[in-house]
Amino acid sequence: MIAIPYLTALTTFFSYVLLFAFGQIRDIFRKITGWYSSNNLQGYAPICLGLEDFYIRRLYLRIQDCFGRPISSAPDAWFDVVERYSNDNNKTLIRTSKISRCLNLGSYNYLGFAASDEYCTPRVIESMKKYSPSTCSSRVDAGTTSLHEELEKCVANFVGKPAAIVFGMGYVTNSAVLPVLMGKGGLIISDSLNHNSIVNGARGSGATVRVFQHNTPSHLEEVLREQIAEGQPRTHRPWKKIIVIVEGIYSMEGELCKLPEIIAICKKYKAYTYLDEAHSIGAVGKTGRGVCELLGVDPVDVDIMMGTFTKSFGSCGGYIAGSKELIQYLKYTCPAHLYATSLSPPAAEQIISAIKVILGEDGTSRGAQKLARIRENSNFFRSELQKMGFEVLGDNDSPVMPIMLYNPAKIPAFSRECLKQNVAVVTVAFPATPLLLARARICISASHTKEDLIQALEVISRVGDLVGIKYFPAEPKKQQEEEKMLKLE
Amino acid sequence: MYVKAVRPTDLNRNTEWFTYPGVWTTYILILFFSWLIVLSVLNCSPGLAWTIVHLSHFLVTYHFFHWKKGTPFADDQGIYNRLTWWEQIDSGKQLTRNRKFLTVVPVVLYLIASHTTDYQHPMLFFNTLAVFVLVVAKFPHMHKVRIFGINADQ
């Protein structure tokens, strides 16, 4: 549930209508001027219809300099952003050799493993010298090293499941495993805000896909009851399998999933559950074991747990954890395991070392410190932003916090102003989010110090005043001081 | 003055923006302001201005709702390439609130336009033709119907 000021909704719609109208007029001119230039591809069908890339050409390219900024250092708390300029109004961007040192509020660097770490990096370099950067083969041919075996055992242990399988790419984990698990005659019920990889995998599986309202267990129950009663479309036979897919932390909202209620409903109607913990593994929970630990759900109750190593572990790849039979089945059917190149050995070593640091097995308490720091940082940042009057989404303890912008013109304004003051934020607009709800998404990391956060808060407050996104009344400072005086007395 | 927005379960990004609060008001306000603009630029009678607004509304909505097919995004892999926007909204369910609203707006515009021009020809003829075409195009029975193969795919 988001509360939008009504006037903002009206002005946002009007802005989009204006942008759409200008885009259409430009397209008409383009067709007229292009009529006279002939091409020698007569009789061939066009590669893309003019309508398909309308959004990219007329809306995205105008503010292209806010997306895809190249960086030239490791994405730690502070990093170097390469400056770019454009001669033709953002259609092409040219890199300069100047860099600016900015505060990084956009990387998914939840535990600070993105930059070189005193425990992980020497081990990674050693394993690169021993095993070489790539195995140059798929897992079934010659790509399974002892590191892969150790990693799978480590991940299964960490997550709390009997066995696990790892893949080289996080997106592929979803889009190649779902077609193998479900087929025609199955039913996939997924949350309406699930990631594109899940949507792609569900579409590729051939099963029927139904969507339930985001994080609403009552609607999930309604959809389940309706679908079980009706059966398969047209034949009305019973479904072969039903699987419910939810995510741990939704990356665009920062919200935690209502896992206990959803698991209870799935057990009641005997549907399988698939939990995608891409953002929550390693970042939430007392020992970093993800959403299950945070919400008190036994990992035995979730049938398939999926996650990625890109966010909290500073590496690449994804995993699926489940029962031994499930993992054995995946090992001989999943194309990402049979044909795709296996995970790079230094990346595997980075994950193993990162897990050891988190669990404290390296002999220090750095893991526990990192987890405590990210929790404190996220809660501090979120409460300060809300006090200033911004509309911030997401639950407490979640390191992802989107600040609502709404108007399409405020997206480049916020992004460019923050960059001028050396804070790099990621802004997200349609089509990754709903049309009205454009936002700037901030990801807090354990490597941010308190001074970094305070500086970021000052910059964001100044830019927020300039751009006009403090939609809620700010808590007046006098009231805060009065509260402090009362506490002292 | 805050409204609550419930996230829709529509996966088609081309049409899910229509389910948010404030769309109907924006639509009506755009029509009203375009009437004011036509009136101030052309310096004509209010009736003629309403007729111009009605006819341009007909052209614009017919083109975008009932003629253009597909979506402006390439990554839904063309599953809506045979459907016009009208056939895509509300996932093809007929007689929803949005569809009823969109059917009523051209009729109300027609009534205003013909009333303010005192039902004179030739404006009445064009207005009637426009509203007839628009309302028939929005009937539930016309879902996915292409008369005489006009606008059908190859």
XYZ file of C-alpha atoms in Angstrom:
643
model
C 0.000 0.000 0.000
C 1.522 3.293 -1.021
C -0.007 6.630 -0.126
C 0.278 9.015 -3.083
C -0.810 12.633 -2.769
C -3.709 12.967 -5.213
C -2.311 16.046 -6.934
C 0.969 14.226 -7.539
C -0.896 11.346 -9.208
C -2.659 13.790 -11.535
C 0.505 15.669 -12.441
C 2.413 12.417 -13.022
C -0.225 11.163 -15.444
C -0.219 14.527 -17.193
C 3.596 14.472 -17.514
C 3.507 11.036 -19.081
C 0.743 12.114 -21.481
C 2.900 15.068 -22.527
C 5.998 12.881 -23.010
C 3.935 10.366 -24.967
C 2.432 13.094 -27.169
C 5.861 14.575 -27.968
C 7.231 11.124 -28.670
C 4.414 10.412 -31.115
C 4.906 13.759 -32.901
C 8.624 13.023 -33.261
C 7.810 9.583 -34.629
C 5.469 11.118 -37.221
C 8.244 13.473 -38.349
C 10.666 10.572 -38.461
C 8.308 8.627 -40.719
C 7.875 11.620 -43.021
C 11.586 12.330 -43.367
C 12.346 8.626 -43.728
C 9.830 8.148 -46.530
C 12.167 9.498 -49.174
C 15.290 7.578 -48.218
C 15.043 4.147 -49.775
C 16.839 1.105 -48.504
C 17.828 -1.991 -50.425
C 15.960 -4.333 -48.101
C 12.749 -4.362 -50.118
C 10.560 -7.332 -49.304
C 12.243 -8.097 -45.975
C 10.190 -7.785 -42.798
C 11.424 -5.045 -40.433
C 13.554 -6.260 -37.537
C 11.427 -4.475 -35.001
C 8.108 -2.763 -35.446
C 8.217 0.954 -34.862
C 5.955 0.565 -31.870
C 8.105 -1.918 -29.948
C 11.014 0.307 -29.059
C 8.971 3.482 -28.691
C 9.584 3.604 -24.970
C 13.348 3.172 -25.351
C 13.723 5.707 -28.137
C 11.475 8.469 -26.846
C 11.573 8.214 -23.059
C 14.589 6.237 -21.909
C 17.142 7.814 -24.253
C 16.267 11.295 -23.023
C 17.585 10.536 -19.547
C 20.110 7.910 -20.518
C 22.898 9.579 -18.590
C 21.232 8.614 -15.314
C 21.486 4.898 -16.055
C 24.400 2.653 -16.783
C 27.112 4.968 -15.444
C 30.533 3.327 -15.840
C 32.706 3.031 -12.751
C 36.433 2.596 -12.605
C 37.102 1.120 -9.189
C 35.747 -1.640 -6.975
C 32.199 -0.875 -5.780
C 33.083 -0.270 -2.157
C 31.449 2.406 0.034
C 33.278 5.096 -2.008
C 33.996 4.536 -5.679
C 35.064 6.340 -8.849
C 32.384 7.261 -11.365
C 33.538 8.040 -14.905
C 32.158 11.305 -16.263
C 30.401 11.311 -19.620
C 29.156 14.007 -21.936
C 26.847 14.016 -24.955
C 26.820 16.078 -28.122
C 23.456 14.961 -29.489
C 21.123 15.356 -26.530
C 21.825 12.040 -24.805
C 21.478 9.804 -27.821
C 25.143 8.791 -27.574
C 27.328 9.281 -24.530
C 31.080 9.701 -24.759
C 33.369 8.797 -21.866
C 35.963 11.224 -20.686
C 39.000 10.295 -18.648
C 37.886 12.316 -15.639
C 36.534 10.513 -12.612
C 34.695 11.730 -9.554
C 34.846 10.002 -6.202
C 31.287 9.360 -5.054
C 29.514 7.734 -2.145
C 28.060 4.471 -3.315
C 24.393 4.093 -2.422
C 23.486 1.822 -5.290
C 25.555 -1.374 -5.144
C 24.119 -4.504 -3.551
C 27.140 -4.628 -1.325
C 25.242 -5.604 1.814
C 28.107 -7.056 3.841
C 30.969 -5.113 2.313
C 32.590 -7.999 0.445
C 32.638 -6.082 -2.835
C 36.049 -4.580 -2.239
C 39.135 -6.464 -1.251
C 38.764 -8.204 2.081
C 41.577 -9.279 4.373
C 40.435 -12.897 4.669
C 38.819 -13.572 1.293
C 41.085 -11.882 -1.242
C 44.376 -13.750 -0.522
C 42.509 -17.046 -0.685
C 40.826 -16.037 -3.948
C 44.168 -15.133 -5.545
C 45.642 -18.444 -4.376
C 42.763 -20.423 -5.843
C 43.046 -18.477 -9.112
C 46.711 -19.490 -9.356
C 45.853 -23.095 -8.556
C 42.649 -23.603 -10.561
C 42.839 -20.829 -13.239
C 40.099 -18.201 -13.717
C 37.791 -20.458 -15.709
C 37.158 -24.179 -15.846
C 36.463 -23.883 -19.594
C 33.916 -26.632 -19.452
C 30.436 -27.474 -18.272
C 29.868 -29.162 -14.922
C 29.325 -32.618 -16.382
C 32.403 -32.631 -18.633
C 35.399 -31.361 -16.719
C 34.068 -28.386 -14.843
C 33.468 -29.827 -11.378
C 36.455 -29.031 -9.190
C 36.794 -29.811 -5.509
C 35.911 -26.182 -4.882
C 32.490 -26.723 -6.446
C 31.833 -29.755 -4.269
C 32.942 -27.885 -1.157
C 30.828 -24.893 -2.138
C 27.694 -26.980 -2.587
C 28.172 -28.602 0.818
C 28.911 -25.211 2.382
C 25.793 -23.610 0.893
C 23.543 -26.502 1.910
C 24.896 -26.282 5.437
C 24.504 -22.502 5.574
C 20.924 -22.492 4.353
C 19.818 -25.486 6.394
C 18.889 -27.933 3.640
C 20.267 -31.447 2.874
C 21.814 -30.589 -0.533
C 22.462 -27.708 -2.942
C 23.485 -27.103 -6.546
C 25.248 -23.971 -7.813
C 25.066 -22.285 -11.206
C 27.267 -19.734 -12.875
C 24.672 -16.977 -13.165
C 21.884 -15.828 -10.875
C 19.318 -14.955 -13.569
C 19.855 -18.308 -15.251
C 19.206 -20.140 -11.976
C 15.565 -19.077 -12.075
C 14.966 -19.115 -15.788
C 16.563 -22.550 -16.380
C 15.281 -24.372 -13.294
C 11.603 -23.437 -13.468
C 11.093 -25.023 -16.927
C 12.664 -28.213 -15.618
C 10.529 -28.387 -12.487
C 7.191 -27.497 -14.077
C 5.717 -28.450 -17.381
C 2.445 -28.336 -19.223
C -0.384 -29.193 -16.876
C 1.283 -27.576 -13.889
C 0.293 -24.360 -12.175
C 2.667 -21.599 -11.129
C 1.297 -18.983 -8.750
C 3.719 -16.118 -8.391
C 3.675 -12.833 -6.537
C 2.770 -9.893 -8.753
C 6.103 -8.174 -8.094
C 8.396 -11.097 -8.780
C 11.636 -10.532 -10.603
C 11.908 -10.761 -14.372
C 13.956 -13.983 -14.129
C 11.068 -15.755 -12.422
C 8.573 -14.381 -14.957
C 10.792 -15.564 -17.810
C 11.294 -19.000 -16.288
C 7.570 -19.364 -15.651
C 6.736 -18.346 -19.222
C 9.339 -20.716 -20.604
C 8.069 -23.679 -18.629
C 4.761 -23.961 -20.468
C 2.796 -24.223 -17.240
C -0.188 -22.000 -16.547
C 0.815 -18.885 -14.635
C -1.450 -17.065 -12.215
C -0.541 -14.019 -10.209
C -1.646 -13.057 -6.707
C -1.657 -9.596 -5.178
C 1.694 -8.647 -3.762
C 2.300 -10.027 -0.252
C -1.407 -10.659 0.409
C -1.831 -14.184 1.833
C -5.640 -13.903 1.740
C -5.599 -13.268 -1.992
C -3.184 -16.162 -2.446
C -5.666 -18.406 -0.673
C -8.470 -17.120 -2.911
C -6.458 -17.779 -6.074
C -5.422 -21.258 -4.860
C -8.976 -22.251 -4.021
C -10.309 -20.975 -7.338
C -7.615 -22.716 -9.364
C -7.793 -26.034 -7.521
C -11.563 -26.082 -7.935
C -11.436 -25.265 -11.650
C -8.527 -27.475 -12.620
C -6.612 -27.137 -15.890
C -8.028 -24.734 -18.462
C -10.530 -26.254 -20.874
C -10.150 -29.887 -19.749
C -10.773 -29.162 -16.036
C -8.578 -32.079 -15.065
C -6.719 -31.709 -11.755
C -3.381 -29.892 -11.901
C -0.267 -32.045 -12.043
C 1.714 -29.810 -9.626
C 1.139 -26.462 -8.017
C 4.057 -24.266 -7.008
C 3.940 -20.874 -5.284
C 6.888 -18.548 -5.913
C 7.721 -15.687 -3.545
C 10.809 -13.627 -2.863
C 12.511 -12.986 0.479
C 13.084 -9.245 0.065
C 11.484 -7.580 -2.945
C 14.229 -5.512 -4.468
C 12.012 -2.667 -5.669
C 10.039 -2.304 -2.443
C 12.426 -3.326 0.290
C 9.580 -5.289 1.852
C 9.933 -8.618 3.547
C 7.692 -11.432 2.430
C 4.939 -12.593 4.814
C 6.513 -16.000 4.853
C 4.857 -17.763 7.850
C 1.309 -17.087 6.576
C 2.151 -18.063 3.002
C 3.797 -21.316 4.103
C 0.767 -22.135 6.268
C -1.565 -21.634 3.308
C 0.623 -23.720 0.995
C 0.731 -26.564 3.496
C -3.042 -26.432 3.837
C -3.614 -26.768 0.085
C -0.578 -29.038 -0.527
C 1.239 -26.711 -2.933
C 5.041 -26.538 -3.239
C 6.851 -23.372 -2.204
C 9.806 -21.769 -3.957
C 11.579 -18.995 -2.093
C 13.894 -16.660 -3.997
C 16.310 -15.198 -1.462
C 18.445 -13.178 -3.842
C 18.513 -10.090 -1.649
C 17.925 -11.544 1.773
C 20.517 -14.350 2.055
C 23.465 -13.131 4.080
C 21.913 -9.733 4.763
C 19.098 -10.346 7.247
C 18.706 -12.691 10.159
C 20.799 -12.942 13.290
C 23.502 -15.111 11.709
C 22.753 -14.019 8.147
C 20.792 -17.082 7.088
C 18.114 -15.015 5.424
C 14.412 -14.464 5.718
C 13.668 -17.871 7.245
C 15.792 -17.081 10.258
C 14.436 -13.564 10.579
C 10.781 -14.604 10.520
C 11.227 -17.852 12.441
C 10.336 -20.260 9.642
C 11.921 -23.724 9.658
C 13.832 -24.288 6.373
C 12.270 -27.755 6.231
C 8.915 -26.111 5.483
C 10.121 -24.403 2.313
C 10.477 -26.935 -0.501
C 12.920 -25.145 -2.783
C 15.194 -22.327 -1.663
C 16.976 -20.297 -4.280
C 19.471 -17.505 -3.870
C 22.256 -15.631 -5.550
C 25.821 -14.903 -4.506
C 25.984 -11.528 -6.195
C 24.584 -9.458 -3.385
C 25.903 -10.332 0.046
C 28.851 -12.552 -0.862
C 30.560 -10.325 -3.413
C 30.765 -12.989 -6.093
C 28.590 -14.231 -8.935
C 26.237 -17.120 -9.506
C 23.183 -18.657 -7.905
C 22.175 -21.750 -5.995
C 19.179 -23.972 -5.422
C 18.903 -25.812 -2.117
C 16.454 -28.601 -1.432
C 16.157 -32.279 -0.717
C 18.773 -34.730 -2.013
C 16.344 -36.205 -4.566
C 15.501 -32.771 -5.960
C 19.169 -31.815 -6.397
C 19.972 -35.158 -8.011
C 17.087 -34.644 -10.440
C 18.306 -31.153 -11.284
C 21.809 -32.461 -11.890
C 20.753 -34.633 -14.762
C 18.013 -32.468 -16.292
C 18.834 -28.808 -15.834
C 20.473 -27.327 -18.952
C 22.318 -24.743 -16.886
C 24.171 -27.607 -15.238
C 24.629 -29.823 -18.281
C 25.653 -27.290 -20.899
C 26.550 -23.969 -19.322
C 30.072 -23.234 -18.150
C 30.529 -23.921 -14.466
C 31.106 -21.279 -11.838
C 34.539 -19.721 -11.988
C 36.844 -21.275 -9.264
C 38.078 -17.989 -7.730
C 34.423 -16.861 -7.490
C 33.595 -20.136 -5.715
C 36.466 -19.593 -3.315
C 35.219 -16.065 -2.597
C 31.811 -17.456 -1.641
C 33.301 -20.133 0.597
C 35.512 -17.591 2.371
C 32.645 -15.120 2.699
C 30.431 -17.778 4.282
C 33.279 -18.664 6.665
C 33.619 -15.007 7.682
C 29.858 -14.668 8.221
C 29.714 -17.778 10.380
C 32.801 -16.728 12.324
C 34.783 -19.780 11.246
C 37.772 -17.647 10.278
C 38.449 -17.068 13.954
C 37.300 -13.441 14.199
C 33.925 -11.919 14.954
C 33.939 -9.790 11.798
C 30.887 -11.594 10.430
C 28.737 -10.828 13.430
C 30.018 -7.235 13.424
C 29.092 -6.808 9.764
C 25.604 -8.176 10.331
C 25.028 -5.926 13.331
C 26.375 -2.915 11.412
C 24.141 -3.412 8.406
C 21.106 -3.714 10.638
C 21.978 -0.576 12.586
C 22.840 1.356 9.436
C 19.587 0.436 7.677
C 17.388 1.248 10.653
C 19.186 4.546 11.313
C 19.046 5.660 7.681
C 15.422 4.712 7.222
C 14.212 6.448 10.388
C 16.188 9.604 9.580
C 14.771 9.766 6.049
C 11.249 9.296 7.348
C 11.779 12.034 9.919
C 12.834 14.398 7.142
C 9.519 13.827 5.386
C 10.490 11.528 2.515
C 8.231 8.671 1.561
C 10.390 5.609 2.163
C 9.109 2.096 1.548
C 10.196 -1.157 3.065
C 10.161 -2.860 6.428
C 12.515 -2.374 9.323
C 15.742 -4.384 9.096
C 15.659 -4.427 5.322
C 18.781 -2.861 3.736
C 16.914 -1.783 0.601
C 15.030 1.494 0.849
C 13.267 3.115 -2.103
C 12.519 6.842 -1.872
C 9.421 7.672 -3.907
C 9.836 10.251 -6.657
C 6.631 9.751 -8.751
C 7.041 12.477 -11.387
C 9.112 11.473 -14.424
C 10.919 14.818 -14.439
C 12.139 14.357 -10.878
C 14.023 11.181 -11.802
C 16.828 12.841 -13.782
C 16.715 15.902 -11.510
C 17.342 13.843 -8.379
C 19.936 11.650 -10.032
C 21.986 14.455 -11.586
C 21.852 16.748 -8.555
C 23.019 13.969 -6.267
C 25.862 13.138 -8.654
C 26.971 16.776 -8.649
C 27.249 16.565 -4.861
C 29.161 13.281 -5.100
C 26.479 10.840 -4.046
C 25.630 8.140 -6.562
C 22.075 6.816 -6.370
C 20.184 4.439 -8.595
C 16.838 5.671 -9.906
C 14.256 3.281 -11.266
C 11.311 4.170 -13.471
C 8.730 2.536 -15.668
C 8.815 -0.266 -16.875
C 10.746 -1.823 -13.977
C 8.253 -0.237 -11.573
C 4.606 0.668 -12.108
C 4.050 3.809 -14.170
C 3.218 6.212 -11.362
C 5.682 4.890 -8.849
C 9.156 5.915 -9.984
C 11.682 5.782 -7.152
C 15.277 6.171 -6.139
C 16.505 2.959 -4.564
C 19.139 3.111 -1.828
C 21.067 0.012 -0.745
C 22.883 0.282 2.562
C 26.076 -1.631 3.096
C 27.985 -2.780 6.153
C 30.999 -0.866 4.866
C 29.216 2.494 5.177
C 30.389 4.342 8.284
C 28.158 6.624 10.345
C 29.876 9.706 8.853
C 29.164 8.473 5.319
C 25.500 8.015 6.180
C 25.201 11.443 7.783
C 26.822 13.066 4.754
C 24.464 11.159 2.468
C 21.486 12.275 4.557
C 22.523 15.935 4.283
C 22.950 15.702 0.507
C 19.666 13.857 0.028
C 17.840 16.363 2.211
C 19.213 19.308 0.219
C 18.433 17.680 -3.117
C 15.021 16.604 -1.828
C 14.149 20.195 -0.981
C 15.343 21.351 -4.390
C 13.424 18.683 -6.310
C 10.367 18.702 -4.065
C 9.938 15.102 -2.955
C 9.250 15.540 0.739
C 5.676 14.402 0.424
C 5.049 13.884 4.103
C 5.292 16.581 6.749
C 8.696 16.454 8.406
C 8.881 15.952 12.145
C 9.672 19.394 13.487
C 13.081 19.621 15.138
C 11.673 21.431 18.218
C 9.507 18.434 19.033
C 12.556 16.180 18.907
C 14.510 18.463 21.192
C 11.615 18.603 23.633
C 11.490 14.836 23.708
C 15.208 14.740 24.461
C 14.809 17.281 27.281
C 12.005 15.239 28.812
C 14.127 12.098 28.651
C 17.037 13.822 30.388
C 14.775 15.050 33.149
C -5.243 14.454 0.214
C -3.463 11.128 0.028
C -4.861 8.176 -1.882
C -3.896 4.588 -1.297
C -2.664 2.678 -4.302
C -3.074 -1.094 -4.320
C -0.679 -2.807 -6.666
C -2.514 -4.402 -9.584
C -2.075 -8.015 -10.584
C -1.893 -7.116 -14.261
C 1.347 -8.320 -15.830
C 0.863 -6.314 -19.019
C 2.740 -3.074 -18.462
C 0.987 -1.444 -21.346
C -2.341 -1.473 -19.525
C -1.662 -1.722 -15.815
C -1.180 2.027 -15.470
C -4.890 2.459 -16.124
C -5.838 0.815 -12.827
C -4.221 3.445 -10.606
C -6.208 6.177 -8.859
C -6.342 9.512 -10.623
C -6.541 8.261 -14.223
C -10.195 9.095 -14.740
C -9.781 12.581 -13.284
C -6.711 13.231 -15.432
C -8.613 12.138 -18.560
C -11.520 14.441 -17.861
C -9.226 17.341 -16.943
C -7.240 16.909 -20.184
C -10.453 17.077 -22.208
C -11.599 20.186 -20.345
C -8.275 21.980 -20.725
C -8.033 21.136 -24.406
C -11.470 22.709 -24.862
C -10.186 25.875 -23.150
C -7.076 25.893 -25.353
C -9.091 25.415 -28.562
C -11.448 28.174 -27.473
C -8.632 30.618 -26.752
C -6.497 29.831 -29.808
C -9.200 29.718 -32.469
C -11.530 32.341 -30.936
C -14.633 30.423 -32.106
C -17.987 29.723 -30.492
C -18.015 27.274 -27.543
C -20.099 24.817 -29.564
C -17.559 24.680 -32.381
C -14.787 24.239 -29.826
C -16.591 21.263 -28.271
C -17.092 19.776 -31.729
C -13.399 20.123 -32.487
C -12.510 18.536 -29.134
C -14.980 15.711 -29.735
C -13.697 14.933 -33.215
C -10.015 15.100 -32.285
C -10.783 12.926 -29.236
C -12.380 10.455 -31.640
C -9.339 10.415 -33.904
C -6.833 10.080 -31.077
C -8.693 7.424 -29.101
C -9.613 5.411 -32.158
C -5.996 5.367 -33.292
C -4.492 4.412 -29.946
C -7.230 2.211 -28.483
C -8.603 0.387 -31.491
C -6.042 0.610 -34.279
C -2.523 0.264 -32.838
C -1.766 -3.296 -31.831
C 0.893 -4.681 -29.504
C 2.836 -2.991 -26.719
C 5.686 -0.431 -26.705
C 7.974 -2.927 -25.006
C 9.924 -5.644 -26.706
C 10.513 -7.856 -23.690
C 7.062 -9.339 -23.390
C 8.002 -11.242 -26.535
C 5.064 -10.171 -28.626
C 2.287 -12.081 -26.888
C 0.022 -9.077 -27.285
C 0.963 -8.359 -30.888
C -2.477 -9.208 -32.247
C -4.462 -7.305 -29.628
C -5.358 -3.650 -29.645
C -5.115 -1.682 -26.395
C -8.851 -1.961 -25.837
C -8.643 -5.749 -26.097
C -5.695 -5.814 -23.680
C -7.041 -3.846 -20.722
C -8.241 -5.743 -17.672
C -6.745 -8.875 -19.276
C -9.583 -9.085 -21.783
C -12.398 -9.177 -19.228
C -15.460 -7.384 -20.584
C -17.758 -4.901 -18.850
C -15.373 -3.865 -16.082
C -15.566 -0.418 -14.467
C -12.735 0.939 -16.603
C -14.403 -0.198 -19.815
C -17.763 1.222 -18.797
C -16.145 4.562 -17.976
C -14.323 4.684 -21.303
C -17.571 3.914 -23.148
C -19.489 6.651 -21.338
C -16.931 9.444 -21.988
C -17.423 9.719 -25.800
C -21.209 9.608 -25.333
C -21.110 12.449 -22.782
C -18.791 14.432 -25.072
C -21.246 13.868 -27.947
C -24.135 15.147 -25.856
C -22.202 18.263 -24.825
C -21.006 18.921 -28.388
C -24.435 18.530 -29.969
C -26.159 20.553 -27.241
C -23.799 23.497 -27.510
C -24.081 23.574 -31.331
C -27.919 23.415 -31.102
C -28.034 20.176 -33.120
C -27.118 21.922 -36.394
C -25.793 20.227 -39.513
C -23.072 19.540 -40.618
C -21.555 19.294 -37.140
C -24.284 16.942 -35.958
C -23.560 14.467 -38.745
C -19.840 14.216 -37.987
C -20.394 14.032 -34.232
C -22.946 11.255 -34.601
C -20.699 9.302 -36.928
C -17.789 9.616 -34.479
C -19.730 8.486 -31.421
C -21.339 5.631 -33.355
C -17.963 4.253 -34.482
C -16.424 4.597 -31.037
C -19.277 2.999 -29.101
C -19.650 0.085 -31.532
C -15.895 -0.551 -31.345
C -16.222 -0.932 -27.573
C -19.018 -3.520 -27.573
C -18.169 -6.878 -25.877
C -19.220 -8.687 -29.043
C -16.558 -6.824 -31.018
C -13.736 -8.371 -28.948
C -11.064 -9.477 -31.425
C -13.430 -8.960 -34.391
C -11.883 -7.462 -37.526
C -14.603 -6.325 -39.959
C -13.773 -7.031 -43.598
C -10.239 -7.917 -42.477
C -9.386 -4.259 -41.749
C -6.383 -4.107 -39.398
C -6.024 -7.878 -39.346
C -2.544 -9.399 -39.452
C -0.985 -10.812 -42.581
